[in-house]
Each structure stands twice: as C-alpha cells, then as structure tokens.
PDB file of C-alpha atoms in Angstrom:
ATOM      1  CA  MET A 951      -4.988  -7.233 -14.285  1.00  0.00           C
ATOM      2  CA  LEU A 952      -4.836  -3.500 -14.972  1.00  0.00           C
ATOM      3  CA  ASN A 953      -1.759  -3.180 -12.763  1.00  0.00           C
ATOM      4  CA  PHE A 954      -0.357  -0.482 -15.168  1.00  0.00           C
ATOM      5  CA  LEU A 955      -2.959   2.155 -14.134  1.00  0.00           C
ATOM      6  CA  THR A 956      -2.146   5.170 -12.110  1.00  0.00           C
ATOM      7  CA  GLU A 957      -2.702   5.051  -8.420  1.00  0.00           C
ATOM      8  CA  SER A 958      -5.850   7.298  -8.492  1.00  0.00           C
ATOM      9  CA  ILE A 959      -7.586   5.406 -11.234  1.00  0.00           C
ATOM     10  CA  ALA A 960      -6.771   1.984  -9.554  1.00  0.00           C
ATOM     11  CA  ALA A 961      -8.110   3.246  -6.274  1.00  0.00           C
ATOM     12  CA  ALA A 962     -11.367   4.357  -7.941  1.00  0.00           C
ATOM     13  CA  LEU A 963     -11.774   0.962  -9.641  1.00  0.00           C
ATOM     14  CA  LYS A 964     -11.695  -0.715  -6.266  1.00  0.00           C
ATOM     15  CA  ASN A 965     -15.215   0.701  -5.679  1.00  0.00           C
ATOM     16  CA  VAL A 966     -16.736  -0.995  -8.840  1.00  0.00           C
ATOM     17  CA  ASN A 967     -17.479  -4.530  -9.910  1.00  0.00           C
ATOM     18  CA  ILE A 968     -14.473  -5.152 -12.191  1.00  0.00           C
ATOM     19  CA  ASN A 969     -16.384  -8.016 -13.810  1.00  0.00           C
ATOM     20  CA  LEU A 970     -18.642  -5.426 -15.404  1.00  0.00           C
ATOM     21  CA  VAL A 971     -15.891  -3.196 -16.726  1.00  0.00           C
ATOM     22  CA  TYR A 972     -15.498  -3.892 -20.438  1.00  0.00           C
ATOM     23  CA  GLU A 973     -13.682  -0.701 -21.489  1.00  0.00           C
ATOM     24  CA  LEU A 974     -11.857   2.084 -19.849  1.00  0.00           C
ATOM     25  CA  ARG A 975     -11.502   5.169 -21.925  1.00  0.00           C
ATOM     26  CA  ILE A 976      -8.790   7.676 -20.821  1.00  0.00           C
ATOM     27  CA  ARG A 977      -8.523  10.956 -22.668  1.00  0.00           C
ATOM     28  CA  ALA A 978      -6.114  13.748 -21.789  1.00  0.00           C
ATOM     29  CA  ASN A 979      -7.813  16.524 -19.732  1.00  0.00           C
ATOM     30  CA  LYS A 980     -11.197  14.870 -20.165  1.00  0.00           C
ATOM     31  CA  PRO A 981     -13.456  12.719 -17.838  1.00  0.00           C
ATOM     32  CA  ILE A 982     -12.590   9.044 -17.610  1.00  0.00           C
ATOM     33  CA  VAL A 983     -15.342   6.911 -19.216  1.00  0.00           C
ATOM     34  CA  LEU A 984     -16.253   3.361 -18.442  1.00  0.00           C
ATOM     35  CA  ASN A 985     -18.188   0.750 -20.493  1.00  0.00           C
ATOM     36  CA  TYR A 986     -19.835  -0.656 -17.445  1.00  0.00           C
ATOM     37  CA  GLY A 987     -22.078  -3.706 -18.075  1.00  0.00           C
ATOM     38  CA  GLY A 988     -22.465  -2.569 -21.791  1.00  0.00           C
ATOM     39  CA  LYS A 989     -23.327   0.985 -21.086  1.00  0.00           C
ATOM     40  CA  TYR A 990     -21.094   4.061 -20.979  1.00  0.00           C
ATOM     41  CA  THR A 991     -20.748   6.081 -17.797  1.00  0.00           C
ATOM     42  CA  PHE A 992     -18.090   7.972 -15.875  1.00  0.00           C
ATOM     43  CA  LEU A 993     -15.493   6.889 -13.300  1.00  0.00           C
ATOM     44  CA  GLY A 994     -15.491   9.022 -10.129  1.00  0.00           C
ATOM     45  CA  GLY A 995     -13.238   8.808  -7.150  1.00  0.00           C
ATOM     46  CA  ARG A 996     -15.750   6.644  -5.394  1.00  0.00           C
ATOM     47  CA  GLY A 997     -16.733   4.484  -8.363  1.00  0.00           C
ATOM     48  CA  VAL A 998     -19.279   4.722 -11.092  1.00  0.00           C
ATOM     49  CA  THR A 999     -21.070   7.991 -11.501  1.00  0.00           C
ATOM     50  CA  ASP A1000     -23.525   9.567 -14.049  1.00  0.00           C
ATOM     51  CA  ASN A1001     -22.366  13.005 -13.018  1.00  0.00           C
ATOM     52  CA  ILE A1002     -19.729  14.324 -15.369  1.00  0.00           C
ATOM     53  CA  GLY A1003     -18.694  16.862 -12.748  1.00  0.00           C
ATOM     54  CA  GLY A1004     -17.813  14.069 -10.337  1.00  0.00           C
ATOM     55  CA  ALA A1005     -15.665  12.132 -12.842  1.00  0.00           C
ATOM     56  CA  LEU A1006     -11.941  11.719 -12.544  1.00  0.00           C
ATOM     57  CA  ALA A1007      -9.872  13.359 -15.282  1.00  0.00           C
ATOM     58  CA  ALA A1008      -6.593  12.139 -16.726  1.00  0.00           C
ATOM     59  CA  SER A1009      -3.530  14.265 -17.686  1.00  0.00           C
ATOM     60  CA  TYR A1010      -1.039  13.781 -20.384  1.00  0.00           C
ATOM     61  CA  ALA A1011       1.401  12.636 -17.700  1.00  0.00           C
ATOM     62  CA  ASP A1012      -1.106   9.988 -16.570  1.00  0.00           C
ATOM     63  CA  ILE A1013      -1.340   8.638 -20.102  1.00  0.00           C
ATOM     64  CA  GLU A1014       2.443   8.548 -20.491  1.00  0.00           C
ATOM     65  CA  LYS A1015       2.751   6.736 -17.158  1.00  0.00           C
ATOM     66  CA  ILE A1016       0.205   4.090 -18.178  1.00  0.00           C
ATOM     67  CA  ILE A1017       1.919   3.471 -21.493  1.00  0.00           C
ATOM     68  CA  TYR A1018       5.287   3.216 -19.776  1.00  0.00           C
ATOM     69  CA  ARG A1019       4.036   0.690 -17.157  1.00  0.00           C
ATOM     70  CA  ALA A1020       2.050  -1.308 -19.703  1.00  0.00           C
ATOM     71  CA  SER A1021       5.215  -1.782 -21.823  1.00  0.00           C
ATOM     72  CA  GLU A1022       6.970  -2.993 -18.692  1.00  0.00           C
ATOM     73  CA  PHE A1023       9.081   0.118 -18.604  1.00  0.00           C
ATOM     74  CA  SER A1024      10.486  -0.351 -22.091  1.00  0.00           C
ATOM     75  CA  VAL A1025       8.452   1.214 -24.910  1.00  0.00           C
ATOM     76  CA  TYR A1026      11.012  -0.242 -27.358  1.00  0.00           C
ATOM     77  CA  SER A1027       9.959  -3.758 -26.442  1.00  0.00           C
ATOM     78  CA  VAL A1028       6.437  -3.171 -27.877  1.00  0.00           C
ATOM     79  CA  THR A1029       7.481  -1.348 -31.053  1.00  0.00           C
ATOM     80  CA  GLU A1030       5.781  -3.887 -33.295  1.00  0.00           C
ATOM     81  CA  GLN A1031       2.571  -3.460 -31.352  1.00  0.00           C
ATOM     82  CA  LEU A1032       2.750   0.365 -31.500  1.00  0.00           C
ATOM     83  CA  ARG A1033       2.929   0.054 -35.281  1.00  0.00           C
ATOM     84  CA  ARG A1034      -0.546  -1.482 -35.062  1.00  0.00           C
ATOM     85  CA  GLY A1035      -1.887   1.214 -32.795  1.00  0.00           C
ATOM     86  CA  PHE A1036      -2.056  -0.723 -29.494  1.00  0.00           C
ATOM     87  CA  ILE A1037      -0.183  -2.216 -26.593  1.00  0.00           C
ATOM     88  CA  ALA A1038      -1.150  -5.476 -24.890  1.00  0.00           C
ATOM     89  CA  GLY A1039      -1.109  -5.594 -21.106  1.00  0.00           C
ATOM     90  CA  ALA A1040       0.229  -8.570 -19.171  1.00  0.00           C
ATOM     91  CA  GLY A1041      -3.308  -9.594 -18.264  1.00  0.00           C
ATOM     92  CA  GLY A1042      -4.578  -9.607 -21.833  1.00  0.00           C
ATOM     93  CA  GLU A1043      -5.800  -5.985 -21.824  1.00  0.00           C
ATOM     94  CA  ARG A1044      -5.671  -4.309 -25.215  1.00  0.00           C
ATOM     95  CA  ILE A1045      -4.689  -0.706 -24.922  1.00  0.00           C
ATOM     96  CA  GLY A1046      -5.669   1.141 -28.109  1.00  0.00           C
ATOM     97  CA  LEU A1047      -3.792   4.402 -28.761  1.00  0.00           C
ATOM     98  CA  ALA A1048      -4.894   7.645 -30.411  1.00  0.00           C
ATOM     99  CA  GLY A1049      -2.276  10.214 -31.115  1.00  0.00           C
ATOM    100  CA  GLU A1050       0.234  11.248 -33.804  1.00  0.00           C
ATOM    101  CA  PHE A1051       1.061   8.331 -36.131  1.00  0.00           C
ATOM    102  CA  VAL A1052       4.632   8.397 -37.433  1.00  0.00           C
ATOM    103  CA  TYR A1053       5.401   6.873 -40.790  1.00  0.00           C
ATOM    104  CA  GLU A1054       8.616   5.470 -42.195  1.00  0.00           C
ATOM    105  CA  ASN A1055       9.009   4.181 -45.743  1.00  0.00           C
ATOM    106  CA  GLY A1056       5.231   4.411 -46.217  1.00  0.00           C
ATOM    107  CA  SER A1057       4.330   2.315 -43.231  1.00  0.00           C
ATOM    108  CA  VAL A1058       3.368   3.204 -39.644  1.00  0.00           C
ATOM    109  CA  PHE A1059       6.544   3.274 -37.532  1.00  0.00           C
ATOM    110  CA  THR A1060       5.122   4.261 -34.126  1.00  0.00           C
ATOM    111  CA  VAL A1061       2.567   6.417 -32.314  1.00  0.00           C
ATOM    112  CA  LYS A1062       3.743   9.420 -30.278  1.00  0.00           C
ATOM    113  CA  ASP A1063       2.106  12.245 -28.341  1.00  0.00           C
ATOM    114  CA  VAL A1064      -0.700   9.914 -27.356  1.00  0.00           C
ATOM    115  CA  THR A1065      -3.869  11.744 -26.246  1.00  0.00           C
ATOM    116  CA  SER A1066      -6.324   8.929 -25.770  1.00  0.00           C
ATOM    117  CA  LEU A1067      -6.289   5.260 -24.501  1.00  0.00           C
ATOM    118  CA  ASN A1068      -9.048   2.702 -24.976  1.00  0.00           C
ATOM    119  CA  ILE A1069      -8.366  -0.130 -22.543  1.00  0.00           C
ATOM    120  CA  ARG A1070     -10.371  -3.312 -23.441  1.00  0.00           C
ATOM    121  CA  VAL A1071     -10.649  -5.472 -20.416  1.00  0.00           C
ATOM    122  CA  PRO A1072     -10.861  -9.344 -21.095  1.00  0.00           C
ATOM    123  CA  HIS A1073     -13.311 -11.421 -19.134  1.00  0.00           C
ATOM    124  CA  GLU A1074     -13.524 -15.216 -18.830  1.00  0.00           C
ATOM    125  CA  VAL A1075     -17.253 -16.044 -18.780  1.00  0.00           C
ATOM    126  CA  ARG A1076     -17.524 -19.801 -18.649  1.00  0.00           C
ATOM    127  CA  GLY A1077     -20.683 -21.017 -20.272  1.00  0.00           C
ATOM    128  CA  CYS A1078     -21.368 -17.847 -22.315  1.00  0.00           C
ATOM    129  CA  ALA A1079     -21.051 -19.951 -25.508  1.00  0.00           C
ATOM    130  CA  ASP A1080     -23.169 -22.869 -24.350  1.00  0.00           C
ATOM    131  CA  ALA A1081     -26.174 -22.164 -26.589  1.00  0.00           C
ATOM    132  CA  ILE A1082     -23.976 -21.493 -29.580  1.00  0.00           C
ATOM    133  CA  TYR A1083     -22.003 -24.695 -29.001  1.00  0.00           C
ATOM    134  CA  ARG A1084     -25.198 -26.777 -28.805  1.00  0.00           C
ATOM    135  CA  ALA A1085     -26.709 -25.238 -31.961  1.00  0.00           C
ATOM    136  CA  CYS A1086     -23.487 -25.270 -34.115  1.00  0.00           C
ATOM    137  CA  PHE A1087     -20.788 -27.511 -32.774  1.00  0.00           C
ATOM    138  CA  ALA A1088     -22.282 -30.258 -30.617  1.00  0.00           C
ATOM    139  CA  ARG A1089     -22.045 -32.777 -33.520  1.00  0.00           C
ATOM    140  CA  GLY A1090     -18.510 -31.750 -34.325  1.00  0.00           C
ATOM    141  CA  PRO A1091     -16.352 -28.782 -35.518  1.00  0.00           C
ATOM    142  CA  ALA A1092     -17.750 -26.465 -38.216  1.00  0.00           C
ATOM    143  CA  ASN A1093     -16.904 -23.326 -40.059  1.00  0.00           C
ATOM    144  CA  ALA A1094     -18.543 -20.295 -38.392  1.00  0.00           C
ATOM    145  CA  LEU A1095     -18.439 -16.499 -38.518  1.00  0.00           C
ATOM    146  CA  LEU A1096     -19.404 -14.547 -35.372  1.00  0.00           C
ATOM    147  CA  VAL A1097     -20.787 -11.171 -36.234  1.00  0.00           C
ATOM    148  CA  SER A1098     -21.657  -8.084 -34.192  1.00  0.00           C
ATOM    149  CA  ALA A1099     -20.875  -4.413 -33.660  1.00  0.00           C
ATOM    150  CA  PRO A1100     -17.780  -3.767 -31.474  1.00  0.00           C
ATOM    151  CA  GLY A1101     -18.094  -4.411 -27.829  1.00  0.00           C
ATOM    152  CA  ARG A1102     -20.861  -7.095 -27.902  1.00  0.00           C
ATOM    153  CA  GLY A1103     -18.749  -9.990 -26.558  1.00  0.00           C
ATOM    154  CA  LYS A1104     -17.365 -11.695 -29.612  1.00  0.00           C
ATOM    155  CA  THR A1105     -13.899 -12.331 -28.189  1.00  0.00           C
ATOM    156  CA  THR A1106     -15.279 -13.702 -24.945  1.00  0.00           C
ATOM    157  CA  ILE A1107     -17.480 -16.108 -26.874  1.00  0.00           C
ATOM    158  CA  LEU A1108     -14.540 -17.271 -29.063  1.00  0.00           C
ATOM    159  CA  ARG A1109     -12.525 -18.026 -25.953  1.00  0.00           C
ATOM    160  CA  ASP A1110     -15.378 -20.098 -24.476  1.00  0.00           C
ATOM    161  CA  LEU A1111     -15.981 -21.892 -27.738  1.00  0.00           C
ATOM    162  CA  ALA A1112     -12.297 -22.998 -27.810  1.00  0.00           C
ATOM    163  CA  ARG A1113     -12.705 -24.354 -24.318  1.00  0.00           C
ATOM    164  CA  LEU A1114     -15.893 -26.191 -25.113  1.00  0.00           C
ATOM    165  CA  ILE A1115     -14.764 -27.645 -28.344  1.00  0.00           C
ATOM    166  CA  SER A1116     -11.482 -28.754 -26.836  1.00  0.00           C
ATOM    167  CA  ALA A1117     -13.267 -30.456 -23.972  1.00  0.00           C
ATOM    168  CA  HIS A1118     -15.809 -32.333 -26.082  1.00  0.00           C
ATOM    169  CA  HIS A1119     -14.140 -33.177 -29.406  1.00  0.00           C
ATOM    170  CA  PHE A1120     -10.404 -33.711 -28.591  1.00  0.00           C
ATOM    171  CA  ILE A1121      -9.059 -32.032 -31.687  1.00  0.00           C
ATOM    172  CA  ASN A1122      -6.091 -29.723 -32.269  1.00  0.00           C
ATOM    173  CA  ILE A1123      -7.108 -26.071 -32.109  1.00  0.00           C
ATOM    174  CA  LEU A1124      -4.882 -23.213 -33.195  1.00  0.00           C
ATOM    175  CA  ILE A1125      -5.776 -19.733 -31.963  1.00  0.00           C
ATOM    176  CA  ASN A1126      -4.524 -16.767 -33.860  1.00  0.00           C
ATOM    177  CA  ASP A1127      -4.418 -14.254 -31.050  1.00  0.00           C
ATOM    178  CA  GLU A1128      -3.302 -11.157 -32.930  1.00  0.00           C
ATOM    179  CA  ARG A1129      -3.667  -8.702 -29.976  1.00  0.00           C
ATOM    180  CA  ASN A1130      -3.358 -11.264 -27.097  1.00  0.00           C
ATOM    181  CA  GLU A1131      -7.017 -10.747 -26.172  1.00  0.00           C
ATOM    182  CA  ILE A1132      -8.511 -14.213 -26.740  1.00  0.00           C
ATOM    183  CA  CYS A1133      -6.104 -16.043 -24.402  1.00  0.00           C
ATOM    184  CA  ALA A1134      -4.507 -13.177 -22.440  1.00  0.00           C
ATOM    185  CA  CYS A1135      -1.277 -15.188 -22.206  1.00  0.00           C
ATOM    186  CA  SER A1136       1.787 -14.205 -20.253  1.00  0.00           C
ATOM    187  CA  LYS A1137       4.636 -16.338 -18.988  1.00  0.00           C
ATOM    188  CA  ASP A1138       2.711 -17.267 -15.784  1.00  0.00           C
ATOM    189  CA  TYR A1139      -0.977 -16.937 -16.787  1.00  0.00           C
ATOM    190  CA  SER A1140      -3.399 -17.798 -19.589  1.00  0.00           C
ATOM    191  CA  LEU A1141      -7.170 -17.799 -19.714  1.00  0.00           C
ATOM    192  CA  ASP A1142      -8.683 -21.279 -20.154  1.00  0.00           C
ATOM    193  CA  THR A1143      -9.009 -22.171 -23.893  1.00  0.00           C
ATOM    194  CA  GLY A1144      -8.741 -25.944 -23.430  1.00  0.00           C
ATOM    195  CA  ALA A1145      -6.092 -28.667 -23.292  1.00  0.00           C
ATOM    196  CA  PHE A1146      -5.880 -29.160 -27.078  1.00  0.00           C
ATOM    197  CA  THR A1147      -5.249 -25.505 -27.879  1.00  0.00           C
ATOM    198  CA  ASP A1148      -2.044 -23.967 -29.335  1.00  0.00           C
ATOM    199  CA  ILE A1149      -1.662 -20.162 -29.483  1.00  0.00           C
ATOM    200  CA  ILE A1150       0.170 -17.825 -31.967  1.00  0.00           C
ATOM    201  CA  ARG A1151       0.267 -14.244 -30.586  1.00  0.00           C
ATOM    202  CA  TYR A1152       0.991 -10.886 -32.236  1.00  0.00           C
ATOM    203  CA  ALA A1153       1.306 -12.280 -35.698  1.00  0.00           C
ATOM    204  CA  ASP A1154      -0.806 -11.033 -38.607  1.00  0.00           C
ATOM    205  CA  LYS A1155      -3.243 -13.560 -39.986  1.00  0.00           C
ATOM    206  CA  ARG A1156      -1.297 -14.196 -43.182  1.00  0.00           C
ATOM    207  CA  ASP A1157       1.849 -15.269 -41.303  1.00  0.00           C
ATOM    208  CA  SER A1158       0.068 -17.219 -38.560  1.00  0.00           C
ATOM    209  CA  LEU A1159      -2.182 -19.131 -40.947  1.00  0.00           C
ATOM    210  CA  VAL A1160       0.751 -20.133 -43.095  1.00  0.00           C
ATOM    211  CA  CYS A1161       2.746 -21.197 -39.955  1.00  0.00           C
ATOM    212  CA  ALA A1162      -0.398 -23.110 -38.710  1.00  0.00           C
ATOM    213  CA  MET A1163      -0.953 -25.107 -41.837  1.00  0.00           C
ATOM    214  CA  ARG A1164       2.742 -25.954 -42.358  1.00  0.00           C
ATOM    215  CA  ALA A1165       3.857 -26.588 -38.782  1.00  0.00           C
ATOM    216  CA  MET A1166       1.108 -27.058 -36.237  1.00  0.00           C
ATOM    217  CA  ARG A1167      -1.414 -29.221 -38.254  1.00  0.00           C
ATOM    218  CA  PRO A1168      -4.588 -27.856 -36.578  1.00  0.00           C
ATOM    219  CA  ASP A1169      -7.924 -29.350 -37.108  1.00  0.00           C
ATOM    220  CA  LEU A1170      -9.630 -26.053 -36.266  1.00  0.00           C
ATOM    221  CA  ILE A1171      -8.332 -22.415 -36.361  1.00  0.00           C
ATOM    222  CA  ILE A1172      -9.977 -19.659 -34.247  1.00  0.00           C
ATOM    223  CA  THR A1173      -9.235 -16.081 -35.088  1.00  0.00           C
ATOM    224  CA  ASP A1174     -10.583 -12.634 -34.188  1.00  0.00           C
ATOM    225  CA  GLU A1175     -11.659  -9.592 -36.235  1.00  0.00           C
ATOM    226  CA  ILE A1176     -11.515 -10.307 -39.971  1.00  0.00           C
ATOM    227  CA  VAL A1177     -11.231  -6.754 -41.474  1.00  0.00           C
ATOM    228  CA  SER A1178     -10.262  -7.340 -45.159  1.00  0.00           C
ATOM    229  CA  ALA A1179     -11.221  -9.497 -48.135  1.00  0.00           C
ATOM    230  CA  GLU A1180      -7.656 -10.789 -48.120  1.00  0.00           C
ATOM    231  CA  GLU A1181      -8.046 -12.146 -44.602  1.00  0.00           C
ATOM    232  CA  ALA A1182     -11.415 -13.707 -45.497  1.00  0.00           C
ATOM    233  CA  ASP A1183      -9.870 -15.287 -48.539  1.00  0.00           C
ATOM    234  CA  ALA A1184      -6.962 -16.668 -46.403  1.00  0.00           C
ATOM    235  CA  LEU A1185      -9.609 -18.383 -44.191  1.00  0.00           C
ATOM    236  CA  ALA A1186     -11.314 -19.780 -47.260  1.00  0.00           C
ATOM    237  CA  SER A1187      -7.993 -21.303 -48.303  1.00  0.00           C
ATOM    238  CA  CYS A1188      -7.811 -23.006 -44.897  1.00  0.00           C
ATOM    239  CA  VAL A1189     -11.275 -24.417 -45.316  1.00  0.00           C
ATOM    240  CA  ARG A1190     -10.461 -25.714 -48.784  1.00  0.00           C
ATOM    241  CA  GLY A1191      -7.391 -27.343 -47.238  1.00  0.00           C
ATOM    242  CA  GLY A1192      -9.519 -29.340 -44.774  1.00  0.00           C
ATOM    243  CA  ILE A1193      -9.150 -27.134 -41.711  1.00  0.00           C
ATOM    244  CA  ASP A1194     -12.332 -25.802 -39.949  1.00  0.00           C
ATOM    245  CA  VAL A1195     -12.369 -22.080 -39.102  1.00  0.00           C
ATOM    246  CA  ILE A1196     -14.189 -19.991 -36.508  1.00  0.00           C
ATOM    247  CA  ALA A1197     -13.734 -16.242 -36.874  1.00  0.00           C
ATOM    248  CA  SER A1198     -15.337 -12.990 -35.937  1.00  0.00           C
ATOM    249  CA  ALA A1199     -16.159  -9.743 -37.724  1.00  0.00           C
ATOM    250  CA  HIS A1200     -17.554  -6.257 -37.081  1.00  0.00           C
ATOM    251  CA  CYS A1201     -20.923  -5.842 -38.783  1.00  0.00           C
ATOM    252  CA  ARG A1202     -23.914  -4.053 -37.287  1.00  0.00           C
ATOM    253  CA  ASP A1203     -26.310  -6.825 -38.185  1.00  0.00           C
ATOM    254  CA  PHE A1204     -26.937  -9.732 -40.636  1.00  0.00           C
ATOM    255  CA  GLU A1205     -28.044  -7.320 -43.390  1.00  0.00           C
ATOM    256  CA  SER A1206     -24.738  -5.461 -43.086  1.00  0.00           C
ATOM    257  CA  LEU A1207     -22.843  -8.735 -43.444  1.00  0.00           C
ATOM    258  CA  LEU A1208     -24.615  -9.529 -46.613  1.00  0.00           C
ATOM    259  CA  ARG A1209     -23.621  -6.183 -48.096  1.00  0.00           C
ATOM    260  CA  SER A1210     -20.012  -6.325 -46.867  1.00  0.00           C
ATOM    261  CA  PRO A1211     -17.334  -6.558 -49.631  1.00  0.00           C
ATOM    262  CA  VAL A1212     -15.041  -8.253 -47.104  1.00  0.00           C
ATOM    263  CA  PHE A1213     -17.146 -11.384 -47.193  1.00  0.00           C
ATOM    264  CA  GLU A1214     -18.440 -11.271 -50.797  1.00  0.00           C
ATOM    265  CA  ASN A1215     -16.325 -14.189 -51.836  1.00  0.00           C
ATOM    266  CA  ALA A1216     -16.878 -16.162 -48.663  1.00  0.00           C
ATOM    267  CA  LEU A1217     -20.687 -15.830 -49.029  1.00  0.00           C
ATOM    268  CA  ARG A1218     -20.666 -16.845 -52.611  1.00  0.00           C
ATOM    269  CA  GLU A1219     -18.433 -19.873 -52.044  1.00  0.00           C
ATOM    270  CA  LYS A1220     -20.399 -20.837 -48.882  1.00  0.00           C
ATOM    271  CA  VAL A1221     -17.204 -20.969 -46.797  1.00  0.00           C
ATOM    272  CA  PHE A1222     -19.002 -20.825 -43.482  1.00  0.00           C
ATOM    273  CA  ASP A1223     -21.538 -23.362 -42.233  1.00  0.00           C
ATOM    274  CA  TYR A1224     -22.998 -20.867 -39.758  1.00  0.00           C
ATOM    275  CA  TYR A1225     -23.308 -17.107 -39.376  1.00  0.00           C
ATOM    276  CA  ILE A1226     -23.912 -16.261 -35.698  1.00  0.00           C
ATOM    277  CA  VAL A1227     -25.238 -12.717 -35.183  1.00  0.00           C
ATOM    278  CA  LEU A1228     -25.149 -11.054 -31.686  1.00  0.00           C
ATOM    279  CA  ALA A1229     -27.803  -8.632 -30.675  1.00  0.00           C
ATOM    280  CA  SER A1230     -27.078  -4.875 -30.864  1.00  0.00           C
ATOM    281  CA  GLU A1231     -28.192  -4.366 -27.235  1.00  0.00           C
ATOM    282  CA  GLY A1232     -26.553  -6.083 -24.251  1.00  0.00           C
ATOM    283  CA  VAL A1233     -23.413  -8.281 -24.339  1.00  0.00           C
ATOM    284  CA  GLY A1234     -23.248 -11.827 -25.662  1.00  0.00           C
ATOM    285  CA  LYS A1235     -26.835 -12.155 -26.670  1.00  0.00           C
ATOM    286  CA  VAL A1236     -27.585 -14.044 -29.850  1.00  0.00           C
ATOM    287  CA  SER A1237     -30.112 -12.496 -32.190  1.00  0.00           C
ATOM    288  CA  GLY A1238     -29.894 -15.132 -34.885  1.00  0.00           C
ATOM    289  CA  ILE A1239     -27.997 -18.086 -36.400  1.00  0.00           C
ATOM    290  CA  TYR A1240     -27.958 -18.636 -40.134  1.00  0.00           C
ATOM    291  CA  ASP A1241     -26.734 -21.601 -42.174  1.00  0.00           C
ATOM    292  CA  ALA A1242     -24.600 -21.695 -45.336  1.00  0.00           C
ATOM    293  CA  GLU A1243     -27.680 -20.992 -47.412  1.00  0.00           C
ATOM    294  CA  LEU A1244     -28.380 -17.929 -45.325  1.00  0.00           C
ATOM    295  CA  ARG A1245     -31.540 -19.461 -43.808  1.00  0.00           C
ATOM    296  CA  ALA A1246     -32.400 -18.890 -40.153  1.00  0.00           C
ATOM    297  CA  ALA A1247     -31.414 -21.851 -38.013  1.00  0.00           C
ATOM    298  CA  ALA A1248     -32.814 -22.948 -34.658  1.00  0.00           C
ATOM    299  CA  LEU A1249     -31.126 -21.508 -31.555  1.00  0.00           C
TER     300      LEU A1249
END
C-alpha cells in the first residue's frame, strides 16, 4: 500500500501508525497534511508533528512522480479515471486530483498541471459494523442508507457489512465499487468482502446496476456515495425489482438528509428500511438509526 509515494514521504510514514492514516494531502510547495485518527495534522520527517515549520513540503515534481507511479508508469492507462478526477492505487487508495480540468466535446477529458493530491487510505476494520449489523441486518438483508459527512468511515463500514451479511445469510452480493475503495481489488489482492460477493469496478452506477440486474442476479447491491437524484432513483428501481440495496451518502446529519433534494423521492416512497447516521466527531461512531417512517430505532 502507498508504494507510489516519493522516497522522502514513504520514509516519514514509517514513523507513524499507518492504521491511523486516513488521508494524506499533498499540495505543491505547501506542508503535507495528514488526517491522523480523524484529526488533521502535519507530516514531518520523523512522523506526525503539530509544528508547521517542521512539516515536509512537496514539489510539483513530487506530485508528478506520484501520479506517474500510481498509474503504473502509464498515465494513458487511467484516462477514464482521470476524467472523474482521481486515480486508484493498486492497494485501493483513491488519489483525488486538483488542477486544470481539460474539456472535450463538453465533457471532462483529463486533468493536467495537477497542484494537489488527496490520497484516501483504505482500512479493513473487522467488526466495525457489528452494532449496525445486529440492529438492522441480523434478521436478514434490508434496504439501508448510511449517512455522514466525508471522512467518517462510511466506506469501511460498507466493506464490513458486506463481509458480515455474506457470512451469515448466504446471499449473492454485488458491490458497485466505482473508485475501487470498498474492495481495493487488484490482480493479487482484495480486502475481505465475503465469499458470496461479486465486484464491479470503475463503472458508473447506471451501467453497473443495469449489468447487475441483467447478468449477475444479486440479492443485495452495495454501493458508495449517492450524489444525484438520478442515482437515488436507480437504486429505488432495484428495490422495486426485488433487490435489496445498501448505499452511502454525504450529509452532515439526519436533518440535512431530510432536506436533501437527492433523496426527496426515496424518502417519500420509503425506499430505505433504515437510515444509519454517523456522528460528526470521531470515525465510525453511530449517532442514530431511523426506520422507514423516520422514527428513531434502537441501536
């Protein structure tokens, strides 16, 4: 994991607990920032530091080297990912890019002159979804939406839910892994999502859901980051077709979800059996679970 980093950054990370590194933010000619255990701090040559003066800084050349290495020395091989503003590392790392977006025929063609990287580091935390599983899925699969602000552990929980449901209910699970974060698959490695799980990677939700329903016959679909009403409506179509769905979405809290136009139809149609809201502080902490009638349920 993170084998695409420059030598100086990799050496500094040897002095920290990598299990607590959730994000690594690298900006040209600025201090390198870590999300370390859910809090932002700096990366110094000897590890974590609160002193900005002791932080490592990255150059434009460092950023170019990281992109080149992460694309396995062929940027052309990740053209489709670049159009979406990220590259996926071999270990499931999502490398978000900020720079100059180049358009062709009205659509994003690529990103060039990259000035910032946001490297999301996947973690397998077995048991992190135990309480959610017991509250919502112990009796069988259900439709659920996992809600929180970014960086609160939604993807890690989805991964563990897939493993738990596969282990206990013996049903076919299809994971739509749009950015290769949930499963972190490569030819030789994949995080544990259970023996009954199939994975579609790098496909947008419209294509993957159609493929799933027509070809893979899943009993349950798990997907990350619903960002549009169109995607939410596609999930509702799966539910109407007899397929259970577990998804996640960025909302600050339960009240924000209720006001979100993305889920207006889903809330009205009672698509989801459960709304699982993570706390705004810490990582992976549940602040509340609500049923289809939007009533608080027992944890």
